[in-house]
Each structure stands twice: as structure tokens, then as C-alpha cells.
Amino acid sequence: MNLAETGRDCVTIASQAVGTESASVRRKWREEIRPYQTKPELALPSTWQPELETAIIVTVRSPSPLEVALSDVRSARSGRDAYDRFSRAVSVGEGGDPEDSWPKLMNYLGEPTAPYKHLLLSCLADHEVELITPWVVRRIADLLSSSDREVARSAALALLAGGELSSNKLREELQRLHPLRRKDLEGLVGLIDGLE
Amino acid sequence: MRRHLAGLLREMAAAVAPKRTHFVRVGRGSFSETCKIVHAAHSDGPLWPDQLVASVRDFLLEEQGQDMSIYAVDTPSPFDAAHALGVLAGTISKDEFQARKREEYLRRLHEGAASNNGRKGSKPPEKDVFGATKVVSFILPRELLGGCALISTPHANANFAPADELHHDAKPSSVDAFARRLLDGIRQGHVLCTFLKSEAFRVQAAIALSACIRRFGSLAAETPPKTWRDGESLSAAEQLERLRTIAGHYGFQSRLDYNRPGAPG
């Protein structure tokens, strides 16, 4: 990895990973690495001596398109804009390993104040993203009983479109829901299922 | 006598002119969000929550002050050729129909034909990279557009020339009020929602291709006829190629080739 192209988030993540949110890492970023970000063709200064924290930075990957979308979706102008950002990120990430993105994605869905969570789930459903990791399926299934009805509806659609494991889980979880919520989600699922 | 004849001609023209009683609007972007809107129209409300109205604005309509593309149809039927032309006009410029994906689709089609020789293989079917589009179309009665400025705008039709004559721009005086009327219309059954998953979408493309052949002739040549104009971002040739591929034209052709004299089968 070219250190000069490493984003600030990577520096922070790396230093947090070893429990050393240190001033020296931040200083190195500000004074030595950031100036080179606009000139990636340049080599790092020969005087630059990596320390423990910065050695770890080298192994940190760049944020995926999905992670970038999650971090900047708060500035979306509308739901449509937010959806388009998620959609681009999911399209780009379809060829990659989804295991890399799931923890970030689940953290986002679990964050109480995160905006447009229902659109992220709808986007997964639209792209028919396969949900084959049991803990991911479980976390999305937990959202079926969310106090936000839009999130619950989108979670049902993501599970329905996510393959056999997740659609089985959806049907199992529907039986455990409050009757009103169950009726609502069964109506929505029936609408989509009837199209098969 | 001449005046009488002119009056008669006007009456005849009015009798055969399209009625324009309905208009097609194609959902934008998210199939799931559009399905949720239809579901909510039947199960929430009729006091429509603001979040739902915003969702209708985001995924079915346009922002306040922007023109909304709709396509005229004479009958409220998804099998009306005008409906199919409108659906194609509203979707043909999507990224998933890019030439690169078309090549991938054709490669798989030829590989499948070569390896299976027409028989069903044991491999599970791969995801259709080209024809996996899912959209919802809404057939709106003219009365629902009462509060809209409605103008016939053939040249504002972006990327599918055969639908030029059907294209209209509608500009509601209030998008949110129109969104509420639309939700009322869906709830009351005045607005016909058609869910087009991949197979149904392919059928729409086949209906549209058939309408184009009827209008332009066989369309067998590589280049489209001169009256088929280039679009904003898609050339006339690219429009026709996309339409052919979505409609399954190439799969159909390969089966026709298979039946040539001397070929096996």
C-alpha cells in the first residue's frame, strides 16, 4: 500500500486497533504523510522512520466503497440521493468479499441515530445480496421487530431476497412477532412472493 | 360544401386520434422501496405520514418544480404496446444494460448453447446479468393529473425514440399534494400498479420490439432506420441493441439457427 494514499480514517483505525491513539501518529499524518496525498507519485521522505503504530498502518486496507458510503450518507440531500450512494457502493462491492464489509454495515444498522437505514436494507434487497453468514442473518432478523416500521419492512425484503438461509429465517421469525407487525410484514412479503 | 367536408375530416380525425386517457409512470431506482410504497398505500393511511410522502417523491416522482416524464396510453393495460414503449423508455438507459454487460450476456448465451446443445444442464442457472431489472409501472388516469401542467414533449424523451410521440412532461403545482393523490389512487384502485420482475420485464421488451417492427419494418439490419433518432446519451443503434437483448432476441435467434437445414435437431 502506498502510505501517501492512505486516508486519515486508516490512521485513526490503526492507532485505535493497538490502543494507541497517539499524538505522534497524528503528527506524522499531518506533517509527513498528508502533504504527499496529492502527489502519490512521490516517495516518502527518506528521513521518515516508521514506528510501531505506523508499521501497523501499512497493513490497514483502504475503506471499501460501502464504508465510504456509510460515512458520508449523512450529507445526502434526499432519500433518493442516499439510496444512489448505497447502490453505487453495493454495485462496486459485489465482486469483492462481503465478509470485509459486514461488521461495518451491521454497526451502522445497529446505530440508533444512523439515517436511511431502511434504504440500505432495501438496496441489499434490490441487489439480491446473498446473506449466507448466520450472525448477519440474525442481526437483520432482529430488525423485524424494530420500532421503525420502515426499517422492519426493508429488513424483511432484504431477508427475502438474500437466499435460502435468510428467507427461511424470515419465515421463522415472522411467527414470533407481534400479530400486527406479523400481519403487516406478511402482506408485504406476500406481495413480492406472489410475483415469483 | 367545402366547410362541411372539413368538419367531416375533423370528426374523422378525432375519432381515430389516440384518446390519451391514461399515462404511464415508471418507478425510479429502488424496486423494494416502490413495492413498500404500494404496500403502504393499502395498509397505512389514508392520513399519509410525511415519511411515506417523501418516499413517493423520491422514488416515483421528481423534486418540486421539475418536469416528470410520463407516457400516454389509450388503455389501462400493461399489455398495451404504448405501456411497453413507455416502460422501455423509462428504463433503457440504466447502467445494467451497458454494452459490457450485453457482451457478457451474449457470451453466456453462446457458451450455454454450445455446451448443452439445447439440453438442460446440471449446473444451476447463473444470475442473468443483463435482464435482471425489476421495476414497477403505474398507470395513472388523466383525472389524477388534474393539478399538473401537462404538455406533449416528444423531443424531451431522453433515450428511446420509438416512444417520442407518447412522451409528456407533467409538472404538479405541489409534488407533495400530488404524492398524496397518487397514494389515494393506489389505495382506491384507480392507479394500476404492475410489478415487472425480470421475466415480465422481458415480455414488456418483446411487446415494445414487436411494436417497433410493426412501425419500422423488420429491423434485421445492424443499423436502425433513419427515422429512429439518437437519444441524449444512447445512439439509435445502441437503443435498438439494448431493446433486442432485453427482449431475448438473441436467444430466440440462436434457436432459429439451430433449425436451419442441415443443422442437428
Tab-separated table of C-alpha atoms in Angstrom:
chain	number	residue	atom	x	y	z
A	1	MET	CA	0.000	0.000	0.000
A	2	ASN	CA	1.203	3.498	-0.793
A	3	LEU	CA	1.201	5.334	2.510
A	4	ALA	CA	0.726	8.618	0.753
A	5	GLU	CA	-2.692	7.448	-0.442
A	6	THR	CA	-3.809	6.239	2.951
A	7	GLY	CA	-6.853	8.080	4.270
A	8	ARG	CA	-6.970	9.698	7.683
A	9	ASP	CA	-9.564	7.136	8.786
A	10	CYS	CA	-6.982	4.419	8.285
A	11	VAL	CA	-4.553	6.174	10.596
A	12	THR	CA	-7.190	6.506	13.268
A	13	ILE	CA	-8.417	2.939	12.839
A	14	ALA	CA	-4.881	1.600	13.044
A	15	SER	CA	-3.975	3.552	16.128
A	16	GLN	CA	-7.237	2.571	17.807
A	17	ALA	CA	-6.591	-1.046	16.887
A	18	VAL	CA	-3.479	-1.113	19.041
A	19	GLY	CA	-4.952	1.165	21.676
A	20	THR	CA	-2.555	3.960	20.907
A	21	GLU	CA	-4.491	6.959	19.674
A	22	SER	CA	-1.175	8.700	19.928
A	23	ALA	CA	-0.192	12.234	19.186
A	24	SER	CA	2.845	11.005	17.274
A	25	VAL	CA	0.674	9.169	14.730
A	26	ARG	CA	-1.493	12.238	14.232
A	27	ARG	CA	1.596	14.415	13.886
A	28	LYS	CA	3.079	12.044	11.337
A	29	TRP	CA	-0.150	12.181	9.373
A	30	ARG	CA	-0.386	15.961	9.473
A	31	GLU	CA	3.238	16.772	8.785
A	32	GLU	CA	4.648	13.896	6.784
A	33	ILE	CA	2.003	11.824	5.034
A	34	ARG	CA	-0.805	14.227	4.188
A	35	PRO	CA	1.367	16.540	2.052
A	36	TYR	CA	2.111	13.565	-0.169
A	37	GLN	CA	-1.510	12.637	-0.628
A	38	THR	CA	-1.814	14.977	-3.596
A	39	LYS	CA	1.440	13.667	-5.095
A	40	PRO	CA	1.208	9.889	-4.909
A	41	GLU	CA	3.996	9.502	-7.404
A	42	LEU	CA	6.467	10.886	-4.880
A	43	ALA	CA	8.260	8.590	-2.498
A	44	LEU	CA	8.056	9.165	1.244
A	45	PRO	CA	10.881	11.284	2.739
A	46	SER	CA	13.993	9.254	3.421
A	47	THR	CA	14.129	10.754	6.912
A	48	TRP	CA	10.784	9.171	7.742
A	49	GLN	CA	11.237	6.401	10.286
A	50	PRO	CA	8.193	4.222	10.900
A	51	GLU	CA	7.311	3.457	14.498
A	52	LEU	CA	5.190	0.619	15.824
A	53	GLU	CA	1.881	2.351	15.151
A	54	THR	CA	2.767	3.418	11.651
A	55	ALA	CA	4.048	-0.053	10.821
A	56	ILE	CA	0.538	-1.255	11.566
A	57	ILE	CA	-0.906	1.411	9.298
A	58	VAL	CA	0.828	-0.248	6.374
A	59	THR	CA	-1.298	-3.350	6.829
A	60	VAL	CA	-4.574	-1.476	7.089
A	61	ARG	CA	-6.678	-1.631	3.942
A	62	SER	CA	-8.347	1.387	2.374
A	63	PRO	CA	-12.015	1.848	3.248
A	64	SER	CA	-14.314	-0.023	0.854
A	65	PRO	CA	-16.846	1.910	-1.277
A	66	LEU	CA	-19.566	0.711	1.075
A	67	GLU	CA	-17.715	2.032	4.114
A	68	VAL	CA	-17.247	5.378	2.379
A	69	ALA	CA	-20.966	5.470	1.553
A	70	LEU	CA	-21.843	4.708	5.179
A	71	SER	CA	-19.650	7.508	6.456
A	72	ASP	CA	-20.827	10.222	4.066
A	73	VAL	CA	-24.509	9.335	3.696
A	74	ARG	CA	-25.415	11.881	6.386
A	75	SER	CA	-24.747	14.604	3.844
A	76	ALA	CA	-27.246	13.126	1.357
A	77	ARG	CA	-29.708	15.715	0.021
A	78	SER	CA	-32.656	13.301	-0.052
A	79	GLY	CA	-33.610	9.678	0.397
A	80	ARG	CA	-33.066	9.174	-3.296
A	81	ASP	CA	-29.545	10.590	-3.068
A	82	ALA	CA	-28.785	8.338	-0.091
A	83	TYR	CA	-30.114	5.311	-1.955
A	84	ASP	CA	-27.982	6.127	-5.004
A	85	ARG	CA	-24.862	6.325	-2.831
A	86	PHE	CA	-25.618	2.957	-1.226
A	87	SER	CA	-26.461	1.464	-4.596
A	88	ARG	CA	-23.202	2.551	-6.228
A	89	ALA	CA	-21.242	1.187	-3.290
A	90	VAL	CA	-23.065	-2.149	-3.308
A	91	SER	CA	-22.623	-2.485	-7.099
A	92	VAL	CA	-18.885	-1.871	-6.810
A	93	GLY	CA	-18.587	-4.216	-3.833
A	94	GLU	CA	-20.470	-7.096	-5.410
A	95	GLY	CA	-17.315	-8.603	-6.814
A	96	GLY	CA	-15.415	-8.309	-3.518
A	97	ASP	CA	-15.542	-10.291	-0.319
A	98	PRO	CA	-18.699	-9.247	1.581
A	99	GLU	CA	-17.197	-10.553	4.832
A	100	ASP	CA	-14.996	-7.459	4.878
A	101	SER	CA	-17.961	-5.107	4.906
A	102	TRP	CA	-20.481	-6.890	7.129
A	103	PRO	CA	-19.135	-5.681	10.531
A	104	LYS	CA	-19.261	-2.025	9.430
A	105	LEU	CA	-22.630	-2.495	7.850
A	106	MET	CA	-24.117	-4.175	10.907
A	107	ASN	CA	-22.667	-1.496	13.184
A	108	TYR	CA	-24.381	1.105	11.038
A	109	LEU	CA	-27.717	-0.700	11.208
A	110	GLY	CA	-27.360	-1.008	14.973
A	111	GLU	CA	-26.619	2.682	15.485
A	112	PRO	CA	-29.816	4.364	16.793
A	113	THR	CA	-29.253	7.722	15.068
A	114	ALA	CA	-27.922	6.472	11.722
A	115	PRO	CA	-30.067	7.864	8.870
A	116	TYR	CA	-31.552	5.966	5.932
A	117	LYS	CA	-31.102	2.517	7.438
A	118	HIS	CA	-34.233	1.315	5.637
A	119	LEU	CA	-32.743	2.419	2.320
A	120	LEU	CA	-29.553	0.492	2.945
A	121	LEU	CA	-31.603	-2.655	3.589
A	122	SER	CA	-33.763	-2.006	0.509
A	123	CYS	CA	-30.593	-1.600	-1.507
A	124	LEU	CA	-29.339	-5.003	-0.330
A	125	ALA	CA	-32.709	-6.465	-1.351
A	126	ASP	CA	-32.648	-4.783	-4.778
A	127	HIS	CA	-29.167	-6.113	-5.492
A	128	GLU	CA	-30.176	-9.534	-4.161
A	129	VAL	CA	-27.099	-9.572	-1.926
A	130	GLU	CA	-26.699	-13.118	-0.642
A	131	LEU	CA	-26.987	-13.393	3.145
A	132	ILE	CA	-25.103	-16.545	3.984
A	133	THR	CA	-23.404	-15.546	7.231
A	134	PRO	CA	-25.549	-16.710	10.179
A	135	TRP	CA	-24.730	-13.810	12.503
A	136	VAL	CA	-25.568	-11.295	9.760
A	137	VAL	CA	-28.898	-13.008	9.088
A	138	ARG	CA	-29.632	-12.988	12.824
A	139	ARG	CA	-28.838	-9.281	13.169
A	140	ILE	CA	-31.039	-8.339	10.219
A	141	ALA	CA	-33.824	-10.592	11.518
A	142	ASP	CA	-33.668	-8.693	14.839
A	143	LEU	CA	-34.713	-5.585	12.906
A	144	LEU	CA	-38.063	-7.150	12.021
A	145	SER	CA	-39.307	-6.035	15.426
A	146	SER	CA	-37.753	-2.562	15.178
A	147	SER	CA	-39.882	0.344	16.381
A	148	ASP	CA	-39.223	1.910	12.962
A	149	ARG	CA	-41.715	0.202	10.654
A	150	GLU	CA	-39.807	1.218	7.525
A	151	VAL	CA	-36.666	-0.486	8.817
A	152	ALA	CA	-38.660	-3.612	9.661
A	153	ARG	CA	-40.224	-3.722	6.197
A	154	SER	CA	-36.901	-3.265	4.446
A	155	ALA	CA	-35.284	-5.885	6.680
A	156	ALA	CA	-37.994	-8.342	5.605
A	157	LEU	CA	-37.275	-7.612	1.935
A	158	ALA	CA	-33.506	-7.975	2.407
A	159	LEU	CA	-34.015	-11.364	4.093
A	160	LEU	CA	-36.465	-12.467	1.412
A	161	ALA	CA	-34.038	-11.608	-1.383
A	162	GLY	CA	-30.946	-12.873	0.455
A	163	GLY	CA	-31.264	-16.571	-0.386
A	164	GLU	CA	-32.498	-19.742	1.256
A	165	LEU	CA	-30.921	-19.284	4.687
A	166	SER	CA	-32.248	-15.785	5.200
A	167	SER	CA	-35.704	-16.364	3.715
A	168	ASN	CA	-36.147	-19.401	5.967
A	169	LYS	CA	-35.099	-17.283	8.930
A	170	LEU	CA	-37.622	-14.622	7.881
A	171	ARG	CA	-40.483	-17.119	7.882
A	172	GLU	CA	-39.380	-18.482	11.226
A	173	GLU	CA	-39.104	-15.026	12.803
A	174	LEU	CA	-42.446	-13.834	11.437
A	175	GLN	CA	-44.156	-16.346	13.737
A	176	ARG	CA	-42.550	-14.723	16.788
A	177	LEU	CA	-43.576	-11.154	16.015
A	178	HIS	CA	-46.437	-9.153	17.473
A	179	PRO	CA	-49.584	-10.074	15.471
A	180	LEU	CA	-49.950	-6.577	13.996
A	181	ARG	CA	-46.337	-6.447	12.820
A	182	ARG	CA	-46.558	-10.013	11.543
A	183	LYS	CA	-49.688	-9.202	9.513
A	184	ASP	CA	-48.030	-6.137	8.036
A	185	LEU	CA	-44.839	-7.949	7.031
A	186	GLU	CA	-46.694	-10.994	5.744
A	187	GLY	CA	-48.679	-8.670	3.485
A	188	LEU	CA	-45.508	-7.147	2.078
A	189	VAL	CA	-43.749	-10.490	1.676
A	190	GLY	CA	-46.879	-11.907	0.015
A	191	LEU	CA	-46.844	-9.046	-2.474
A	192	ILE	CA	-43.271	-9.866	-3.561
A	193	ASP	CA	-43.622	-13.640	-3.272
A	194	GLY	CA	-46.705	-13.547	-5.486
A	195	LEU	CA	-44.530	-12.212	-8.278
A	196	GLU	CA	-42.274	-15.272	-8.396
B	1	MET	CA	-69.756	22.018	-49.196
B	2	ARG	CA	-66.053	22.591	-48.524
B	3	ARG	CA	-66.815	23.644	-44.924
B	4	HIS	CA	-68.936	20.552	-44.450
B	5	LEU	CA	-66.132	18.352	-45.769
B	6	ALA	CA	-63.595	19.991	-43.455
B	7	GLY	CA	-65.903	19.408	-40.497
B	8	LEU	CA	-66.290	15.782	-41.504
B	9	LEU	CA	-62.499	15.348	-41.742
B	10	ARG	CA	-62.061	16.904	-38.286
B	11	GLU	CA	-64.618	14.499	-36.839
B	12	MET	CA	-62.901	11.554	-38.501
B	13	ALA	CA	-59.510	12.663	-37.205
B	14	ALA	CA	-60.907	12.996	-33.672
B	15	ALA	CA	-62.448	9.534	-33.922
B	16	VAL	CA	-59.163	7.837	-34.800
B	17	ALA	CA	-56.885	10.041	-32.638
B	18	PRO	CA	-55.466	8.421	-29.509
B	19	LYS	CA	-57.703	9.004	-26.509
B	20	ARG	CA	-54.797	9.687	-24.131
B	21	THR	CA	-56.964	8.630	-21.219
B	22	HIS	CA	-54.100	7.260	-19.163
B	23	PHE	CA	-50.408	7.868	-18.573
B	24	VAL	CA	-47.595	5.531	-17.550
B	25	ARG	CA	-45.047	6.490	-14.937
B	26	VAL	CA	-42.157	4.138	-14.190
B	27	GLY	CA	-40.802	3.884	-10.638
B	28	ARG	CA	-37.274	5.270	-10.263
B	29	GLY	CA	-34.399	3.467	-8.630
B	30	SER	CA	-35.477	1.062	-5.945
B	31	PHE	CA	-37.847	-1.819	-6.657
B	32	SER	CA	-38.062	-2.605	-2.931
B	33	GLU	CA	-38.921	0.949	-1.941
B	34	THR	CA	-41.540	1.109	-4.693
B	35	CYS	CA	-43.103	-2.154	-3.500
B	36	LYS	CA	-43.116	-0.766	0.049
B	37	ILE	CA	-44.962	2.327	-1.193
B	38	VAL	CA	-47.661	0.212	-2.854
B	39	HIS	CA	-47.959	-1.938	0.271
B	40	ALA	CA	-48.150	1.158	2.500
B	41	ALA	CA	-50.833	2.691	0.268
B	42	HIS	CA	-53.008	-0.305	1.028
B	43	SER	CA	-52.183	-0.736	4.692
B	44	ASP	CA	-51.229	2.696	6.094
B	45	GLY	CA	-53.231	5.903	5.917
B	46	PRO	CA	-55.306	7.364	4.368
B	47	LEU	CA	-53.687	10.015	6.561
B	48	TRP	CA	-50.366	9.585	4.822
B	49	PRO	CA	-47.284	10.004	7.017
B	50	ASP	CA	-44.708	12.537	5.863
B	51	GLN	CA	-42.024	9.867	5.529
B	52	LEU	CA	-44.202	7.948	3.065
B	53	VAL	CA	-44.947	11.099	1.071
B	54	ALA	CA	-41.193	11.805	0.931
B	55	SER	CA	-40.603	8.268	-0.271
B	56	VAL	CA	-43.171	8.702	-3.072
B	57	ARG	CA	-41.439	11.936	-4.067
B	58	ASP	CA	-38.013	10.249	-4.017
B	59	PHE	CA	-38.837	7.028	-5.822
B	60	LEU	CA	-41.875	7.778	-8.022
B	61	LEU	CA	-41.960	11.492	-8.758
B	62	GLU	CA	-39.464	14.339	-9.139
B	63	GLU	CA	-38.442	17.225	-6.927
B	64	GLN	CA	-40.704	20.270	-6.769
B	65	GLY	CA	-40.520	22.312	-9.973
B	66	GLN	CA	-39.009	19.546	-12.092
B	67	ASP	CA	-40.752	18.023	-15.080
B	68	MET	CA	-41.889	14.450	-14.701
B	69	SER	CA	-41.753	12.153	-17.747
B	70	ILE	CA	-44.956	10.225	-18.379
B	71	TYR	CA	-46.101	8.266	-21.432
B	72	ALA	CA	-49.603	8.342	-22.886
B	73	VAL	CA	-51.567	5.108	-23.270
B	74	ASP	CA	-55.077	4.581	-24.526
B	75	THR	CA	-55.964	1.672	-22.286
B	76	PRO	CA	-55.098	0.875	-18.664
B	77	SER	CA	-53.448	-2.406	-19.657
B	78	PRO	CA	-49.833	-3.466	-19.143
B	79	PHE	CA	-50.092	-5.371	-22.439
B	80	ASP	CA	-50.834	-2.181	-24.382
B	81	ALA	CA	-47.879	-1.590	-26.724
B	82	ALA	CA	-47.760	2.035	-25.580
B	83	HIS	CA	-47.292	0.839	-21.991
B	84	ALA	CA	-44.377	-1.352	-23.054
B	85	LEU	CA	-42.779	1.501	-25.039
B	86	GLY	CA	-43.161	3.773	-22.002
B	87	VAL	CA	-41.631	1.203	-19.673
B	88	LEU	CA	-38.658	0.728	-22.001
B	89	ALA	CA	-38.225	4.476	-22.418
B	90	GLY	CA	-38.131	4.834	-18.639
B	91	THR	CA	-35.530	2.126	-18.098
B	92	ILE	CA	-33.359	1.608	-21.167
B	93	SER	CA	-30.595	3.984	-20.091
B	94	LYS	CA	-29.924	2.102	-16.831
B	95	ASP	CA	-26.343	1.051	-16.156
B	96	GLU	CA	-27.196	-2.637	-16.101
B	97	PHE	CA	-27.896	-2.527	-19.839
B	98	GLN	CA	-24.423	-1.300	-20.765
B	99	ALA	CA	-22.695	-2.854	-23.757
B	100	ARG	CA	-20.158	-4.598	-21.489
B	101	LYS	CA	-22.933	-6.480	-19.706
B	102	ARG	CA	-24.596	-7.256	-23.013
B	103	GLU	CA	-21.396	-8.891	-24.237
B	104	GLU	CA	-21.243	-10.964	-21.057
B	105	TYR	CA	-24.878	-11.986	-21.546
B	106	LEU	CA	-24.264	-12.982	-25.168
B	107	ARG	CA	-21.104	-14.898	-24.228
B	108	ARG	CA	-23.039	-16.922	-21.667
B	109	LEU	CA	-25.838	-17.492	-24.124
B	110	HIS	CA	-23.458	-18.880	-26.744
B	111	GLU	CA	-21.483	-20.926	-24.209
B	112	GLY	CA	-24.701	-22.374	-22.828
B	113	ALA	CA	-25.935	-23.266	-26.316
B	114	ALA	CA	-22.588	-24.844	-27.228
B	115	SER	CA	-22.157	-26.921	-24.067
B	116	ASN	CA	-25.742	-28.060	-23.617
B	117	ASN	CA	-26.659	-28.434	-27.264
B	118	GLY	CA	-30.176	-27.487	-26.329
B	119	ARG	CA	-30.450	-29.854	-23.347
B	120	LYS	CA	-30.883	-28.781	-19.766
B	121	GLY	CA	-27.533	-28.807	-17.989
B	122	SER	CA	-26.850	-29.891	-14.445
B	123	LYS	CA	-25.302	-26.559	-13.484
B	124	PRO	CA	-27.611	-24.214	-11.595
B	125	PRO	CA	-28.731	-21.208	-13.654
B	126	GLU	CA	-26.448	-18.215	-13.285
B	127	LYS	CA	-27.772	-14.804	-12.353
B	128	ASP	CA	-28.959	-13.048	-15.500
B	129	VAL	CA	-26.570	-10.110	-15.579
B	130	PHE	CA	-28.447	-8.313	-18.312
B	131	GLY	CA	-32.128	-8.919	-17.795
B	132	ALA	CA	-32.343	-8.735	-14.001
B	133	THR	CA	-34.042	-5.364	-13.945
B	134	LYS	CA	-37.096	-5.016	-11.739
B	135	VAL	CA	-39.407	-2.042	-11.968
B	136	VAL	CA	-42.928	-1.072	-11.057
B	137	SER	CA	-45.056	0.819	-13.566
B	138	PHE	CA	-48.012	2.964	-12.592
B	139	ILE	CA	-50.878	3.629	-14.993
B	140	LEU	CA	-52.425	6.915	-13.940
B	141	PRO	CA	-55.866	8.064	-15.088
B	142	ARG	CA	-55.839	11.516	-16.670
B	143	GLU	CA	-58.043	12.883	-13.857
B	144	LEU	CA	-55.277	12.205	-11.340
B	145	LEU	CA	-53.073	14.642	-13.254
B	146	GLY	CA	-55.662	17.403	-12.850
B	147	GLY	CA	-53.368	19.681	-10.858
B	148	CYS	CA	-50.441	19.288	-13.257
B	149	ALA	CA	-49.242	21.326	-16.190
B	150	LEU	CA	-49.286	18.643	-18.897
B	151	ILE	CA	-47.520	19.144	-22.242
B	152	SER	CA	-46.742	16.776	-25.094
B	153	THR	CA	-42.941	16.879	-25.434
B	154	PRO	CA	-41.646	14.301	-27.944
B	155	HIS	CA	-38.153	15.804	-28.065
B	156	ALA	CA	-37.765	15.737	-24.292
B	157	ASN	CA	-37.936	11.939	-24.399
B	158	ALA	CA	-34.377	11.096	-23.461
B	159	ASN	CA	-33.241	7.802	-24.894
B	160	PHE	CA	-35.851	5.718	-26.664
B	161	ALA	CA	-37.072	7.299	-29.882
B	162	PRO	CA	-39.998	4.911	-30.573
B	163	ALA	CA	-41.741	6.378	-27.507
B	164	ASP	CA	-41.251	10.013	-28.558
B	165	GLU	CA	-44.858	10.581	-29.564
B	166	LEU	CA	-46.114	9.237	-26.256
B	167	HIS	CA	-43.866	11.378	-24.101
B	168	HIS	CA	-45.385	14.138	-21.982
B	169	ASP	CA	-43.982	16.362	-19.275
B	170	ALA	CA	-46.108	16.813	-16.188
B	171	LYS	CA	-45.335	19.436	-13.578
B	172	PRO	CA	-47.528	19.292	-10.461
B	173	SER	CA	-48.190	22.586	-8.669
B	174	SER	CA	-47.306	20.737	-5.432
B	175	VAL	CA	-45.340	17.487	-5.563
B	176	ASP	CA	-46.371	16.506	-2.036
B	177	ALA	CA	-50.066	17.068	-2.781
B	178	PHE	CA	-49.682	15.006	-5.961
B	179	ALA	CA	-47.906	12.265	-3.973
B	180	ARG	CA	-50.898	12.124	-1.592
B	181	ARG	CA	-53.315	11.930	-4.534
B	182	LEU	CA	-51.240	9.129	-6.006
B	183	LEU	CA	-51.368	7.194	-2.730
B	184	ASP	CA	-55.147	7.713	-2.613
B	185	GLY	CA	-55.375	6.471	-6.205
B	186	ILE	CA	-53.381	3.317	-5.424
B	187	ARG	CA	-55.477	2.645	-2.341
B	188	GLN	CA	-58.748	3.123	-4.226
B	189	GLY	CA	-57.618	1.035	-7.209
B	190	HIS	CA	-57.691	3.925	-9.686
B	191	VAL	CA	-53.955	3.625	-10.273
B	192	LEU	CA	-52.867	0.311	-11.772
B	193	CYS	CA	-49.510	-0.909	-10.410
B	194	THR	CA	-47.655	-3.515	-12.461
B	195	PHE	CA	-44.709	-5.282	-10.872
B	196	LEU	CA	-42.215	-6.185	-13.561
B	197	LYS	CA	-39.577	-8.643	-12.404
B	198	SER	CA	-37.072	-9.985	-14.915
B	199	GLU	CA	-39.391	-12.255	-16.935
B	200	ALA	CA	-42.278	-9.775	-17.029
B	201	PHE	CA	-39.825	-7.026	-17.943
B	202	ARG	CA	-38.546	-9.150	-20.814
B	203	VAL	CA	-42.134	-9.574	-22.001
B	204	GLN	CA	-42.523	-5.783	-21.991
B	205	ALA	CA	-39.374	-5.506	-24.113
B	206	ALA	CA	-40.734	-8.129	-26.515
B	207	ILE	CA	-44.008	-6.196	-26.853
B	208	ALA	CA	-42.033	-2.995	-27.470
B	209	LEU	CA	-39.804	-4.701	-30.052
B	210	SER	CA	-42.878	-6.066	-31.790
B	211	ALA	CA	-44.398	-2.552	-31.886
B	212	CYS	CA	-41.137	-1.231	-33.356
B	213	ILE	CA	-41.065	-3.918	-36.060
B	214	ARG	CA	-44.646	-3.078	-36.949
B	215	ARG	CA	-43.718	0.578	-37.269
B	216	PHE	CA	-40.231	0.494	-38.788
B	217	GLY	CA	-40.146	-2.818	-40.666
B	218	SER	CA	-38.076	-5.933	-39.961
B	219	LEU	CA	-35.203	-4.220	-38.056
B	220	ALA	CA	-32.990	-7.103	-39.140
B	221	ALA	CA	-30.217	-4.783	-40.332
B	222	GLU	CA	-27.400	-3.803	-37.982
B	223	THR	CA	-28.304	-0.136	-38.189
B	224	PRO	CA	-31.710	1.206	-37.218
B	225	PRO	CA	-33.836	3.126	-39.737
B	226	LYS	CA	-33.040	6.802	-40.274
B	227	THR	CA	-36.255	7.916	-38.604
B	228	TRP	CA	-35.055	6.335	-35.334
B	229	ARG	CA	-33.221	9.268	-33.784
B	230	ASP	CA	-30.241	9.285	-31.429
B	231	GLY	CA	-31.037	9.963	-27.797
B	232	GLU	CA	-29.397	12.140	-25.166
B	233	SER	CA	-26.837	9.535	-24.174
B	234	LEU	CA	-27.695	6.500	-26.305
B	235	SER	CA	-27.258	6.369	-30.062
B	236	ALA	CA	-30.112	4.945	-32.128
B	237	ALA	CA	-28.048	1.787	-32.743
B	238	GLU	CA	-27.400	1.341	-29.016
B	239	GLN	CA	-31.100	1.812	-28.223
B	240	LEU	CA	-32.011	-0.931	-30.697
B	241	GLU	CA	-29.249	-3.255	-29.448
B	242	ARG	CA	-30.407	-2.873	-25.857
B	243	LEU	CA	-34.030	-3.471	-26.826
B	244	ARG	CA	-33.119	-6.614	-28.801
B	245	THR	CA	-31.049	-8.049	-25.984
B	246	ILE	CA	-33.589	-7.372	-23.226
B	247	ALA	CA	-36.338	-8.871	-25.362
B	248	GLY	CA	-34.341	-12.105	-25.651
B	249	HIS	CA	-33.952	-11.579	-29.399
B	250	TYR	CA	-30.541	-13.291	-29.448
B	251	GLY	CA	-31.688	-16.378	-27.558
B	252	PHE	CA	-34.576	-16.657	-29.979
B	253	GLN	CA	-32.244	-16.203	-32.955
B	254	SER	CA	-29.906	-18.955	-31.783
B	255	ARG	CA	-32.814	-21.358	-31.654
B	256	LEU	CA	-33.866	-20.345	-35.154
B	257	ASP	CA	-30.295	-21.009	-36.341
B	258	TYR	CA	-30.473	-24.426	-34.754
B	259	ASN	CA	-33.373	-25.305	-37.043
B	260	ARG	CA	-31.570	-24.425	-40.259
B	261	PRO	CA	-31.458	-27.224	-42.839
B	262	GLY	CA	-28.516	-29.485	-42.130
B	263	ALA	CA	-28.157	-28.443	-38.513
B	264	PRO	CA	-28.677	-31.086	-35.818
B	265	GLY	CA	-32.209	-31.310	-34.465
